[in-house]
Tab-separated table of C-alpha atoms in Angstrom:
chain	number	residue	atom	x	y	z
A	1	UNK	CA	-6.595	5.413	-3.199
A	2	UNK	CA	-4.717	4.579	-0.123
A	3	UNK	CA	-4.824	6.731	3.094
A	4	UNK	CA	-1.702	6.882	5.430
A	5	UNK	CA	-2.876	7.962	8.688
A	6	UNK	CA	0.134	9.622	10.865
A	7	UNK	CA	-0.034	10.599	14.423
A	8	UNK	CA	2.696	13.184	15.423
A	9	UNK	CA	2.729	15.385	18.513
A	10	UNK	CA	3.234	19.038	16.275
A	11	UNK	CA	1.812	20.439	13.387
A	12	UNK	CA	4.291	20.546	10.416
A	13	UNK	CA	3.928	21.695	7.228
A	14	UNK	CA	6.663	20.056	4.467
A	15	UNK	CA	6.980	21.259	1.279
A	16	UNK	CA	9.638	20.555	-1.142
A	17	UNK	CA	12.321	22.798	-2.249
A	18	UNK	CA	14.319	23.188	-5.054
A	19	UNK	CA	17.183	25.942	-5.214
A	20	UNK	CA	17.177	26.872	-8.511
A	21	UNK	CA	14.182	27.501	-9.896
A	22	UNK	CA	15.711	26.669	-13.457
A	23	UNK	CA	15.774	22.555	-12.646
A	24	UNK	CA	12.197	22.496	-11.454
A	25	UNK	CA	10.969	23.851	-14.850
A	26	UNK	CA	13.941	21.249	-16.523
A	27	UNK	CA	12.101	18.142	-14.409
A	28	UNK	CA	8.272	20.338	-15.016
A	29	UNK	CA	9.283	19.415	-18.895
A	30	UNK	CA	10.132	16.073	-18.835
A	31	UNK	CA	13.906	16.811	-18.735
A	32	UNK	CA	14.076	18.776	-21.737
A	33	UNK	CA	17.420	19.929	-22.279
A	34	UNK	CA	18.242	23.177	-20.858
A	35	UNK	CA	19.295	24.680	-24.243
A	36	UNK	CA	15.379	24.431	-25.393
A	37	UNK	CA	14.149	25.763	-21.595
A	38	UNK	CA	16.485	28.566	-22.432
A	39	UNK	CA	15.233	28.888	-26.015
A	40	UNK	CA	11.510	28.772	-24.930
A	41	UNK	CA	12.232	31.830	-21.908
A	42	UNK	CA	14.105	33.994	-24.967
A	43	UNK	CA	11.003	33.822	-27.031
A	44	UNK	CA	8.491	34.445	-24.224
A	45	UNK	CA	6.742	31.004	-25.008
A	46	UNK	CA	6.318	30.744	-21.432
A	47	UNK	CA	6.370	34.000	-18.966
A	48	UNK	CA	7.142	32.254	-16.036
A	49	UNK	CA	10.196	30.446	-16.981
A	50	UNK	CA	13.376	31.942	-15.296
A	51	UNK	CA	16.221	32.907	-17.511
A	52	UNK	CA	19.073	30.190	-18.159
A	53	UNK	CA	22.995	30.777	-17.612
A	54	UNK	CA	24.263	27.661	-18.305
A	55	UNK	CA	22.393	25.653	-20.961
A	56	UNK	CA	24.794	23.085	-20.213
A	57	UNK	CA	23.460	21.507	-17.211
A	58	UNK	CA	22.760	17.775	-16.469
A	59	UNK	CA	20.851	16.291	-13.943
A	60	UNK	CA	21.239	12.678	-12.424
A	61	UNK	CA	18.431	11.195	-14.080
A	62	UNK	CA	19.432	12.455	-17.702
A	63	UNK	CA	23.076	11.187	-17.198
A	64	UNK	CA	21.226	7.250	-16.400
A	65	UNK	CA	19.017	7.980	-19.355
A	66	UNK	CA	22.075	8.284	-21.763
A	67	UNK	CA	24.201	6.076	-19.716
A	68	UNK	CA	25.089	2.615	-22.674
A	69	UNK	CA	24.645	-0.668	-21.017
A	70	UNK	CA	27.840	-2.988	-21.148
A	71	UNK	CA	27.638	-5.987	-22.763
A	72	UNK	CA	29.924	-9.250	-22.332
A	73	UNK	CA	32.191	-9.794	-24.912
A	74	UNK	CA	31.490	-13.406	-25.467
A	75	UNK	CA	28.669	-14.727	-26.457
A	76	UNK	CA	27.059	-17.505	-24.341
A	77	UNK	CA	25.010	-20.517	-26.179
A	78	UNK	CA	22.027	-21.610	-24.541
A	79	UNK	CA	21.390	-24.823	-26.335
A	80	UNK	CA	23.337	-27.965	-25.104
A	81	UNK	CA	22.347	-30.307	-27.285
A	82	UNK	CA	21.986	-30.099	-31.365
A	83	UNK	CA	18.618	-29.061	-32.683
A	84	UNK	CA	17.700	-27.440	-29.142
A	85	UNK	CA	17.166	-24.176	-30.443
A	86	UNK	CA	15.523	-24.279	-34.186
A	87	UNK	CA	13.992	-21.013	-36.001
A	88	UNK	CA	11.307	-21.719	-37.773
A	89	UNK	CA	8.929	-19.316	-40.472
A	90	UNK	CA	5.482	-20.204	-39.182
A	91	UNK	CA	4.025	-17.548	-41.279
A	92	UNK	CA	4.323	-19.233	-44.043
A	93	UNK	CA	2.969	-22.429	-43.457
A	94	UNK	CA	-0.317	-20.257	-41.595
A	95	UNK	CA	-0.828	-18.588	-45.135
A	96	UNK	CA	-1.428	-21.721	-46.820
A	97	UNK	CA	-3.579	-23.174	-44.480
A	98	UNK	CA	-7.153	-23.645	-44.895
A	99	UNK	CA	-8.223	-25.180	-41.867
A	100	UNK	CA	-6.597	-23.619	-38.474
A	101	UNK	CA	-7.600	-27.387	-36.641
A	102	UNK	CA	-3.789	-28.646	-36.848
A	103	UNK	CA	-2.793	-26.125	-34.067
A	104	UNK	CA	-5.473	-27.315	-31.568
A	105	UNK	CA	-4.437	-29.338	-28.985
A	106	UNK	CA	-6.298	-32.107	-27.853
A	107	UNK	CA	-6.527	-34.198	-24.947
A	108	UNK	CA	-6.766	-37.930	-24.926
């Protein structure tokens, strides 16, 4: 554990706030949707959940979570040269191997 060691002339206090008490249970959750917080409050599953309004809501992070990634339209090769990049099934030729010795390298 790391200490951070402050010097400051006053005493403060900080304390984070949130103004709806509705998106600290939403982040509390994991951002579960605020249809299920609402859900959970309407069946008394949890007594100290506010009640919902809007179940509609979205938060920042939850739009970036279900934000798609572009992708180019064109692939790009990576080889330059033939046989650069070759699959090969190794699996195979491991099953019907009795001795494991071919794959150790050794230094002359």
């Amino acid at each position: 554990m790391l200490t951070l060691s402050i010097k400051t002339n006053e005493v403060k206090c900080l304390k984070a706030s949130i103004k709806y008490e509705a998106w600290c249970w939403h982040m509390r959750f994991g951002h579960l949707n605020f249809g299920a917080l609402k859900s959970l409050g309407d069946e008394n599953m949890i007594k100290e959940i506010p009640h919902i309004n809007h179940p509609n809501q979205l938060c920042k992070a939850c739009l970036l979570g279900k934000h798609a990634r572009s992708f180019s339209k064109e692939a790009k090769s990576r080889e330059n040269e033939s046989l650069q990049l070759v699959h090969i099934d190794m699996c195979d030729a491991i099953l019907h191997l009795e001795d494991l010795s071919v794959f150790l390298e050794t230094k002359i």
